[in-house]
Amino acid sequence: MDDQYLDAFIRESEEAITELNNSLLELESDPSNTEAMDSIFRTAHTLKGNFGAMGFDNAANLAHAMEDLLDEMRQGEMEVTPDLMDLVFAGVDQIEVIVGEIEEHGESGTETDEMVDELRAVLEEGAAAAGDTETADDGDSSDSDESLTTDAGVSDADIDGDAVDEQVLQAEISVGESDMLGVDSMLAVESIEGRFDILDSSPSRADIEDGEFEDTFVLYLDGPDAATVDAELGTTGKVDSFDVTDVTDELVSRADTGSDAVDENDTGSNSSADPDPDAEEEHSVDEIKSVRVDVDQLDDLHGLVEQLVTSRIKLRRGVEKDDLDSTGETLNELDKITANLQNTVMDMRLIPLKKVVGKFPRLVRDLARELDKDIEFEIEGEDIELDRTILTEISDPLMHILRNSVDHGIESPEEREQAGKPRTGHITLRASRERDHVIIEVEDDGAGLDVEGIREKAVEKGVRSPEELDAMDDSAVYDLVFHPGFSTADEVTDTSGRGVGMDVVHDTVSQLDGSVSVDSEPGEGTTVSLRLPVTMAIVKVLFVKVGDEEYGVPIKNVDEITGTEEAKQVNGQEVIKHNDEIYPVIHLDDTFDIEGETANGDGMLVRIRESERQVALHCDSVNSQEEVVVKPLEGILSGTPGLSGTAVLGDGNIVHILDVVTL
């Protein structure tokens, strides 16, 4: 099959699936919405035809069954019910899985017969049959009560990941028939403890030594591997039989990284960890692999390439004839052409926000159903455009923030009613443009952040001292939720209780040369704001000299350059005054420990825009302005305070680009 046609089919199918999901949500909220119903039917019909034309018969059969069911709903022959919508959404999910498999492997191995049978059964028996059917996933989840019991036991273990030196081994132990079960168990545990560190037990150590358990008890051991523990237990007195399982990946992740969740009723909706990996994958946003380009932009690009070729020929002739005047004019032309070329290409990379957020309404709907919450979700400013790379990178942080708002932010209908609120909670994702930045806000009207709870946890974890916290206002305290490992949650939830925390959201945004902040009102709700550049990579910078080192300050951050004579000492802090506002002075030589001679009291001050940060940077001299390609810091240097990346100059030297927000 021609890769060109296959790629076009995949992109069109992805757009159709997003459109189908959103139209189904509109229909679910308003079953009388005929416009949404017609859109749903058209999209399902298109999917069926495309799958059939491309030879994917299983997917075509599924889309056909969905089309028939939707036609019954459109004709008014079948009522729109939550159970029926769940079944339709399950069908859409399976189609999405099939499209993903086709993109990756060129074909799909997903069997659709069971789903088709369920859809046909509803067509024959009516909407009531939808509540009696189970998808394959639901059936799998209830196959074995025994496996559910085991999972619950593992998840209840209280283990500090930092205390684990090797692997976490779960040992289920029996001491056999005994007249003194507690004594024999105590002797067995003590013998085992002499060989391995015991991280936790089930039941408690006291209950084991009192014989308060049935048949077996469980010890969680720190050991090299299951085979070693097996060998040691086989020679341990009082141990009659045992079974050893390595539960490192599951248990440590739950007990360690999973504790990053923060219950908003304790401290905040937006500091919990990411969701269960399976749920995350179900609603993941794929990397943006294609963009639609306006024909006029292609014409502009073609015209600029023609000018570039002409200038190249003129430049070569000027060099061959040693005509410096002609060569200088040609270089000026090239400056203009490359500037226009850069702007055109950057514009072509801009993609509307809806390319990513289009899947979020379905995400919120599914989570709200799972948590038995009533939530209205709105998106504003979805036509705001961002660079493709930035849009791809922020999709996961936005999804993470939304999950927290649904899980920990919005209260249950009963709790909202008791608090005098409407039973239905509201979450709004809002985007707006500010010059060369985009502001994205996720706002909920939930429980808000408990500032005192954050203060207590900050002291407990050693994040800040009591004296430092007393000097911090509420806004600064809220920002502590971005500290790695910060959490006050007493429990981990499946929706947003495992994986990375808000520190990863902060790091991702910082790497994009952006910033993130939290604002909250207890009982009223929480707003998480992301401030992101529209484009990245090519930045105009101001070069400043400090000793023998040179740094770049993005021009967009600079407001004014002045001499140092305006600086004054106020309470031991060097400051300058501008429009009745005080700007503290940051000495770059002190900040970066620059060795050698510096200008000390002389030099220049670069005042930063108030919208970025109210400070002035002290340097020895200001050299020039130039456009550079900025490469973000990676590896252990990623997230270094005060630095956003590096740039390679024309002479081959590398210059650090300053991040004035974290400096």
XYZ file of C-alpha atoms in Angstrom:
663
model
C 0.000 0.000 0.000
C 1.319 3.474 -0.898
C 2.694 5.124 2.257
C 1.398 8.500 1.081
C -2.208 7.289 0.959
C -1.847 5.351 4.206
C -0.530 8.419 6.028
C -3.378 10.565 4.669
C -5.879 7.890 5.774
C -4.418 7.790 9.308
C -4.431 11.591 9.747
C -7.992 11.865 8.447
C -9.110 9.013 10.728
C -7.495 10.660 13.771
C -9.343 13.906 13.064
C -12.591 12.018 12.511
C -12.235 10.164 15.833
C -11.682 13.430 17.730
C -14.669 15.005 15.980
C -16.793 11.921 16.711
C -15.885 11.965 20.404
C -16.725 15.640 20.812
C -20.011 15.355 18.893
C -20.995 12.349 21.052
C -20.311 14.445 24.163
C -22.589 17.178 22.818
C -25.312 14.616 22.154
C -24.913 13.096 25.625
C -25.373 16.486 27.287
C -28.310 17.353 24.996
C -30.030 14.306 23.376
C -32.246 16.647 21.337
C -29.239 18.202 19.570
C -29.999 17.200 15.977
C -26.940 19.017 14.625
C -24.642 16.892 16.814
C -26.556 13.753 15.827
C -26.170 14.489 12.120
C -22.450 15.199 12.576
C -21.993 11.898 14.444
C -23.749 9.913 11.737
C -21.763 11.571 8.932
C -18.444 10.957 10.688
C -19.245 7.294 11.431
C -20.328 6.833 7.812
C -17.047 8.389 6.598
C -14.987 6.133 8.867
C -16.830 3.058 7.609
C -16.224 4.019 3.987
C -12.544 4.838 4.543
C -11.836 1.581 6.380
C -13.589 -0.395 3.635
C -11.756 1.437 0.850
C -8.384 0.757 2.515
C -9.177 -2.942 3.000
C -9.468 -2.997 6.809
C -12.615 -5.112 6.949
C -12.747 -5.707 10.730
C -12.713 -1.977 11.403
C -15.236 -1.380 8.619
C -17.614 -3.938 10.184
C -17.300 -2.230 13.562
C -17.908 1.213 12.074
C -20.880 -0.221 10.160
C -22.449 -1.616 13.350
C -21.924 1.732 15.072
C -23.449 3.533 12.088
C -26.553 1.322 12.251
C -26.941 1.956 15.985
C -26.469 5.693 15.549
C -29.039 5.683 12.754
C -31.583 4.139 15.157
C -30.808 6.936 17.617
C -31.088 9.553 14.881
C -34.477 8.226 13.800
C -35.702 8.419 17.391
C -36.120 4.632 17.588
C -33.664 4.350 20.486
C -33.264 6.573 23.533
C -29.888 8.150 24.342
C -28.880 6.703 27.736
C -25.570 6.796 29.677
C -25.112 3.022 29.241
C -25.748 3.264 25.525
C -23.262 6.126 25.215
C -20.672 4.104 27.150
C -21.037 1.325 24.573
C -20.695 3.749 21.655
C -17.636 5.359 23.259
C -16.141 1.878 23.748
C -16.594 1.292 20.023
C -14.873 4.592 19.222
C -11.996 3.623 21.524
C -11.563 0.333 19.686
C -11.491 2.156 16.358
C -8.804 4.458 17.772
C -6.749 1.429 18.831
C -7.088 -0.025 15.324
C -5.902 3.229 13.714
C -2.893 3.257 16.061
C -1.995 -0.311 15.093
C -2.321 0.497 11.404
C -0.001 3.477 11.819
C 2.599 1.405 13.661
C 2.426 -1.911 11.821
C 0.532 -1.218 8.614
C -2.254 -3.535 9.739
C -4.431 -4.268 12.768
C -4.687 -7.441 14.800
C -7.575 -6.252 16.983
C -10.608 -8.538 16.884
C -13.855 -6.588 16.592
C -16.354 -9.471 16.567
C -17.238 -9.193 20.273
C -17.863 -5.454 20.084
C -19.878 -5.836 16.876
C -22.006 -8.529 18.554
C -22.685 -6.219 21.504
C -23.741 -3.394 19.210
C -25.979 -5.729 17.170
C -27.498 -7.104 20.394
C -28.498 -3.599 21.434
C -29.993 -3.014 17.997
C -32.143 -6.141 18.384
C -33.035 -5.923 22.081
C -33.125 -2.157 22.636
C -31.133 0.394 24.679
C -31.712 -1.494 27.940
C -29.406 -4.259 26.685
C -26.466 -1.830 26.694
C -26.316 -1.929 30.486
C -26.140 -5.738 30.501
C -23.186 -5.995 28.096
C -19.564 -5.951 29.160
C -16.630 -4.952 27.046
C -13.681 -7.298 26.830
C -11.733 -5.144 29.275
C -14.507 -5.293 31.878
C -14.689 -9.050 31.542
C -10.974 -9.438 31.997
C -11.021 -7.340 35.131
C -13.411 -9.696 36.874
C -11.954 -13.021 35.804
C -10.223 -13.750 39.063
C -11.112 -12.620 42.547
C -7.850 -14.097 43.714
C -5.775 -11.769 41.556
C -7.729 -8.763 42.833
C -7.029 -9.770 46.397
C -3.325 -10.088 45.699
C -3.145 -6.673 44.033
C -4.894 -5.046 46.956
C -2.432 -6.627 49.377
C 0.555 -5.324 47.437
C -0.861 -1.822 47.121
C -1.484 -1.656 50.889
C 2.190 -2.188 51.712
C 3.838 0.866 53.236
C 7.366 1.012 51.835
C 9.689 3.984 51.518
C 11.378 3.702 48.126
C 14.493 5.463 49.477
C 14.935 2.639 52.001
C 15.168 -0.043 49.297
C 18.750 -0.946 48.425
C 18.129 -3.815 45.991
C 14.796 -5.441 45.031
C 11.476 -5.731 46.866
C 10.578 -9.424 47.239
C 7.152 -10.474 48.499
C 7.477 -13.688 50.524
C 4.272 -15.506 51.483
C 5.270 -17.792 54.357
C 3.686 -20.684 56.250
C 5.084 -22.196 59.448
C 2.843 -25.262 59.031
C 0.637 -26.759 61.733
C 1.727 -25.525 65.145
C 0.462 -25.577 68.730
C 2.252 -22.260 69.295
C 1.630 -20.441 66.018
C 2.684 -17.015 67.326
C 5.963 -18.268 68.842
C 6.948 -20.256 65.759
C 6.080 -17.310 63.532
C 8.149 -14.959 65.695
C 11.154 -17.288 65.485
C 10.765 -17.553 61.709
C 10.559 -13.776 61.285
C 13.584 -13.174 63.504
C 15.582 -15.759 61.558
C 14.623 -14.154 58.256
C 15.417 -10.686 59.639
C 18.971 -11.856 60.290
C 19.406 -12.443 56.545
C 17.294 -9.717 54.887
C 15.920 -6.303 55.783
C 12.152 -6.549 56.377
C 10.493 -3.540 54.726
C 6.903 -4.306 55.731
C 4.565 -7.163 56.573
C 0.969 -8.253 56.244
C -0.539 -8.513 58.758
C 1.478 -6.322 61.127
C 4.550 -7.679 62.908
C 2.642 -7.729 66.212
C -0.245 -9.723 64.723
C 2.189 -12.239 63.205
C 3.905 -12.770 66.537
C 0.488 -13.179 68.215
C -0.546 -15.749 65.620
C -3.348 -13.479 64.349
C -3.428 -14.691 60.737
C -4.831 -17.531 58.659
C -2.416 -20.110 57.230
C 0.194 -17.661 55.852
C 1.652 -14.214 56.410
C 3.531 -11.951 53.995
C 6.923 -10.286 54.436
C 8.329 -7.680 52.048
C 12.100 -8.210 51.922
C 14.990 -6.162 50.526
C 17.077 -8.666 48.567
C 19.079 -9.145 45.364
C 16.558 -11.382 43.571
C 13.830 -13.998 44.089
C 16.213 -16.913 43.589
C 18.496 -15.777 46.434
C 15.555 -15.312 48.811
C 14.213 -18.720 47.767
C 17.532 -20.369 48.637
C 17.783 -18.644 52.023
C 14.186 -19.355 53.077
C 14.713 -23.007 52.189
C 17.281 -23.247 54.983
C 15.424 -21.111 57.526
C 14.133 -22.883 60.609
C 10.390 -22.833 61.387
C 9.562 -21.972 57.740
C 7.436 -24.851 56.428
C 6.629 -23.494 52.945
C 6.941 -20.233 51.075
C 6.346 -18.447 47.777
C 8.559 -15.522 46.640
C 7.586 -12.895 44.058
C 9.523 -9.834 42.851
C 7.145 -6.848 43.238
C 9.724 -4.071 42.917
C 8.278 -2.265 39.915
C 4.716 -2.280 41.164
C 5.207 -1.724 44.865
C 8.007 0.824 44.884
C 6.282 2.945 42.253
C 3.080 2.932 44.286
C 4.704 3.651 47.594
C 7.359 6.093 46.388
C 6.415 8.065 43.273
C 2.740 7.390 43.801
C 2.852 9.366 47.045
C 3.270 12.510 44.999
C -0.523 12.800 44.915
C -2.054 15.670 46.823
C -5.675 15.632 47.813
C -7.040 19.117 47.216
C -9.083 18.833 50.359
C -5.706 18.644 52.117
C -3.453 20.916 50.065
C -4.455 21.173 46.446
C -5.964 19.677 43.396
C -2.994 20.307 41.249
C -0.101 18.640 42.977
C -1.014 15.020 42.654
C 0.911 12.542 40.612
C 0.004 11.306 37.191
C -2.617 8.641 36.633
C -2.486 4.916 36.388
C -0.350 4.074 33.336
C -3.180 2.174 31.658
C -5.520 5.126 32.000
C -2.773 7.455 30.826
C -2.260 5.410 27.676
C -5.995 5.255 27.036
C -6.249 9.041 26.812
C -2.735 9.847 25.586
C -2.174 12.616 23.062
C 0.034 11.453 20.194
C 2.947 13.462 18.871
C 1.843 15.873 16.176
C 3.259 14.339 12.996
C 1.630 16.473 10.331
C 0.519 20.070 9.812
C -1.777 21.698 7.312
C -0.133 24.493 5.347
C -2.004 27.270 3.599
C -1.356 27.479 -0.153
C -0.442 31.163 0.186
C 2.314 30.202 2.643
C 3.674 27.673 0.148
C 3.682 30.372 -2.548
C 5.544 32.736 -0.196
C 8.059 30.000 0.606
C 8.599 29.292 -3.088
C 9.137 32.969 -3.805
C 11.690 33.308 -1.006
C 13.611 30.268 -2.262
C 13.771 31.858 -5.724
C 15.165 35.055 -4.186
C 17.645 33.000 -2.176
C 18.950 31.261 -5.313
C 19.286 34.595 -7.124
C 21.181 36.163 -4.214
C 23.498 33.146 -4.032
C 24.435 33.606 -7.689
C 25.005 37.368 -7.192
C 27.126 36.716 -4.092
C 29.318 34.178 -5.907
C 29.913 36.570 -8.825
C 30.737 39.424 -6.439
C 33.300 37.277 -4.631
C 34.853 36.087 -7.907
C 35.245 39.714 -9.115
C 36.405 41.022 -5.687
C 33.530 43.521 -5.876
C 33.082 44.342 -2.163
C 30.332 46.915 -2.761
C 28.219 44.420 -4.706
C 28.919 41.679 -2.160
C 27.871 43.943 0.732
C 24.579 44.794 -1.002
C 23.929 41.125 -1.666
C 24.560 40.245 1.998
C 22.017 42.898 3.024
C 19.534 41.297 0.632
C 20.286 37.893 2.150
C 19.579 39.271 5.635
C 16.114 40.357 4.531
C 15.421 37.120 2.652
C 16.495 34.849 5.528
C 14.474 36.940 8.014
C 11.359 36.557 5.841
C 12.142 32.867 5.313
C 12.442 32.363 9.064
C 9.111 34.089 9.715
C 7.354 32.080 7.018
C 8.677 28.734 8.287
C 7.848 29.630 11.892
C 4.301 30.530 10.845
C 3.983 27.199 9.027
C 4.938 25.385 12.261
C 2.141 27.067 14.211
C -0.750 24.735 15.035
C -4.070 25.576 16.725
C -4.350 24.493 20.354
C -7.439 22.435 19.484
C -5.126 19.883 17.832
C -4.168 18.790 21.367
C -7.096 19.852 23.566
C -9.666 18.333 21.212
C -9.359 15.024 23.110
C -9.711 16.553 26.568
C -13.552 16.767 26.720
C -13.723 12.984 26.360
C -11.018 12.597 29.023
C -12.958 14.722 31.507
C -16.209 12.941 30.695
C -14.761 9.477 31.305
C -13.050 10.470 34.561
C -16.187 12.180 35.843
C -18.242 9.050 35.097
C -15.649 6.881 36.821
C -15.651 9.094 39.938
C -19.431 9.671 40.001
C -19.036 13.414 39.636
C -21.046 15.920 37.614
C -18.644 18.148 35.683
C -19.072 20.671 32.891
C -15.911 21.261 30.891
C -15.338 24.271 28.643
C -12.498 25.208 26.306
C -11.862 28.848 25.387
C -9.330 30.093 22.859
C -8.741 26.740 21.157
C -7.798 28.550 17.931
C -4.746 30.122 19.589
C -1.646 28.859 17.764
C 1.612 27.472 19.162
C 4.743 25.948 17.686
C 4.367 22.243 16.924
C 7.133 21.240 19.334
C 5.703 23.267 22.211
C 2.203 21.960 21.578
C 3.408 18.353 21.628
C 5.399 18.845 24.851
C 2.620 20.516 26.852
C -0.063 17.956 26.008
C 0.895 15.623 28.885
C 1.252 18.415 31.502
C -2.174 19.766 30.545
C -3.684 16.292 30.749
C -2.082 15.819 34.164
C -3.470 19.117 35.475
C -6.948 18.276 34.181
C -6.899 14.858 35.862
C -6.019 16.512 39.159
C -8.838 19.012 38.792
C -11.349 16.231 38.157
C -10.047 13.877 40.838
C -8.945 16.170 43.659
C -10.322 19.568 42.679
C -14.019 19.067 42.029
C -15.889 17.684 45.021
C -18.572 15.010 44.855
C -22.119 16.281 44.161
C -23.069 15.618 47.796
C -20.076 17.553 49.164
C -20.781 20.468 46.828
C -24.412 20.527 47.903
C -23.428 20.597 51.580
C -21.067 23.494 50.855
C -23.875 25.450 49.185
C -22.514 24.945 45.678
C -24.280 23.619 42.572
C -24.000 19.829 42.281
C -22.262 20.249 38.929
C -18.636 21.360 39.023
C -17.012 23.476 36.337
C -13.573 23.205 34.767
C -12.405 25.683 32.141
C -9.327 25.445 29.943
C -8.646 28.949 28.673
C -5.963 30.170 26.236
C -5.051 33.764 25.385
C -2.254 35.561 23.527
C 0.023 38.143 25.173
C 2.514 39.529 22.641
C 4.898 36.640 21.895
C 3.551 34.406 24.667
C 0.455 32.257 25.142
C -1.218 31.953 28.548
C -3.041 28.670 29.193
C -5.150 28.429 32.362
C -6.925 25.426 33.855
C -9.501 26.739 36.306
C -11.862 24.733 38.514
C -14.475 25.749 41.085
C -13.542 22.948 43.470
C -12.314 22.838 47.052
C -9.209 24.961 46.481
C -5.836 24.639 48.170
C -5.345 24.375 51.920
C -2.432 26.753 52.488
C -1.906 25.657 56.089
C -1.772 22.026 55.006
C 0.942 22.926 52.478
C 2.923 24.784 55.161
C 2.771 21.807 57.523
C 3.885 19.355 54.859
C 6.680 21.697 53.734
C 8.093 21.717 57.275
C 7.620 17.952 57.653
C 9.488 17.221 54.409
C 12.185 19.810 55.074
C 11.278 21.779 51.963
C 11.215 25.050 53.928
C 11.882 26.059 57.529
C 9.082 27.510 59.716
C 10.843 30.894 59.600
C 10.991 30.860 55.788
C 7.325 29.886 55.562
C 6.297 32.707 57.904
C 7.929 35.169 55.501
C 6.141 33.711 52.450
C 2.771 34.925 51.204
C 0.074 32.463 50.157
C 1.016 32.689 46.479
C 4.601 31.623 47.213
C 3.336 28.798 49.439
C 1.093 27.492 46.650
C 4.134 27.265 44.361
C 5.691 24.752 46.768
C 3.515 22.088 45.127
C 6.068 22.145 42.278
C 8.807 20.900 44.602
C 9.910 17.331 43.725
C 8.199 14.726 45.898
C 5.937 17.261 47.600
C 2.686 15.648 48.732
C 0.159 15.599 51.508
C -2.170 12.956 50.129
C -3.095 10.181 52.506
C -4.092 7.879 49.681
C -3.340 7.175 46.054
C -6.157 7.032 43.530
C -6.343 5.231 40.211
C -7.279 8.468 38.444
C -4.359 10.639 39.497
C -2.256 8.825 41.989
C 0.789 7.290 40.337
C 3.726 8.407 38.235
C 5.136 11.911 38.014
C 4.016 14.918 40.016
C 3.633 18.644 39.479
C 7.422 18.991 39.607
C 7.541 17.277 36.205
C 4.904 19.688 34.874
C 7.102 22.546 36.127
C 10.255 21.061 34.578
C 8.590 20.471 31.201
C 7.287 24.043 31.016
C 10.652 25.453 32.154
C 12.487 23.523 29.440
C 10.213 25.252 26.926
C 11.344 28.634 28.315
C 7.965 29.059 29.992
C 6.665 29.375 33.536
C 3.851 27.863 35.616
C 2.045 29.206 38.672
C -0.854 28.312 40.950
C -3.540 30.560 42.393
C -6.277 29.351 44.707
C -9.060 30.392 47.031
C -10.087 27.820 49.679
C -13.602 26.637 48.955
C -13.726 28.540 45.667
C -11.330 26.667 43.400
C -7.858 26.596 41.870
C -6.255 28.003 38.725
C -3.032 26.651 37.230
C -1.473 29.022 34.681
C 1.114 28.136 32.046
C 2.998 30.931 30.277
C 4.630 29.663 27.073
C 6.462 31.204 24.116
C 4.590 31.030 20.820
C 7.695 29.783 19.027
C 11.103 28.572 20.101
C 14.576 27.722 18.759
C 15.479 31.053 17.051
C 15.710 33.928 19.532
C 17.117 37.449 19.329
C 19.484 37.972 22.254
C 21.516 40.754 23.816
C 25.120 39.695 24.533
C 26.561 40.845 27.868
C 30.120 40.440 29.134
C 31.035 39.370 32.674
C 34.779 38.957 33.213
C 35.929 36.627 30.442
C 32.474 35.059 30.057
C 29.698 36.065 27.660
C 25.977 35.457 28.177
C 22.869 36.030 26.092
C 19.755 37.754 27.440
C 16.612 37.331 25.260
C 15.723 40.759 23.868
C 12.048 40.132 24.619
C 12.949 40.189 28.336
C 14.941 43.454 28.237
C 13.275 46.787 29.031
C 16.206 49.191 29.421
C 19.998 49.390 29.646
C 21.481 51.955 32.067
C 24.690 52.781 33.879
C 25.368 51.704 37.443
C 25.261 55.223 38.857
C 21.512 54.834 39.475
C 22.040 51.927 41.874
C 21.505 52.525 45.590
C 21.775 50.491 48.786
C 18.481 49.791 50.600
C 18.636 47.589 53.707
C 21.886 46.077 52.494
C 20.444 45.237 49.047
C 21.569 47.003 45.891
C 18.542 48.273 43.958
C 17.493 50.725 41.263
C 14.262 52.702 41.077
C 12.076 52.976 37.974
C 8.586 54.518 37.861
C 8.419 54.356 41.665
C 9.120 50.618 41.533
C 12.142 48.997 43.182
C 14.268 46.586 41.115
C 16.816 44.447 43.051
C 20.190 44.148 41.306
C 21.524 40.664 40.511
C 25.320 40.537 39.989
C 26.000 37.938 37.299
C 29.624 37.511 38.433
C 28.434 36.423 41.886
C 25.580 34.294 40.536
C 27.841 32.260 38.243
C 31.074 32.490 40.300
C 32.970 34.211 37.493
C 36.710 34.086 38.152
C 39.131 36.802 37.145
C 38.799 40.556 36.851
C 35.308 42.071 36.734
C 34.136 45.650 36.603
C 33.018 45.632 40.259
C 31.205 48.917 40.870
C 31.354 50.025 37.241
C 29.695 48.276 34.336
C 26.109 48.276 33.054
C 22.636 47.392 34.331
C 20.134 45.517 32.152
C 16.637 46.124 33.534
C 14.249 43.233 32.889
C 10.630 43.757 31.886
C 8.327 43.840 34.888
C 6.061 41.248 33.258
C 8.948 38.768 33.321
C 10.680 39.563 36.614
C 11.261 42.805 38.493
C 15.086 42.755 38.630
C 18.126 44.373 36.997
C 21.188 42.389 35.872
C 24.663 43.795 36.559
C 27.309 43.045 33.916
C 30.646 44.511 32.816
C 29.507 45.565 29.354
C 26.792 45.173 26.736
C 28.151 44.041 23.371
C 25.616 43.457 20.594
C 22.330 41.923 19.491
C 22.033 38.848 17.324
C 19.602 36.100 16.378
C 20.746 32.688 17.586
C 19.475 29.115 17.535
C 18.905 28.104 21.159
C 19.408 24.474 22.147
C 17.778 23.533 25.479
C 19.939 22.017 28.203
C 19.664 18.248 28.470
C 20.608 15.506 30.910
C 21.877 16.557 34.327
C 22.048 20.194 33.181
C 18.328 20.260 32.406
C 16.485 22.626 34.732
C 19.633 24.487 35.853
C 18.424 27.699 37.562
C 19.221 30.814 35.556
C 19.995 29.039 32.272
C 17.504 28.192 29.510
C 19.928 26.780 26.937
C 23.005 27.387 24.798
C 23.725 28.891 21.393
C 26.613 28.315 18.987
C 27.932 31.557 17.472
C 29.357 32.050 14.001
C 32.923 31.777 15.319
C 32.148 28.413 16.937
C 32.023 29.702 20.517
C 29.213 28.536 22.793
C 27.190 31.089 24.767
C 24.793 30.370 27.623
C 21.335 31.910 27.283
C 19.961 33.278 30.562
C 16.565 32.416 32.012
C 15.739 35.630 33.884
C 12.790 34.063 35.737
C 14.831 31.412 37.581
C 18.076 33.408 37.801
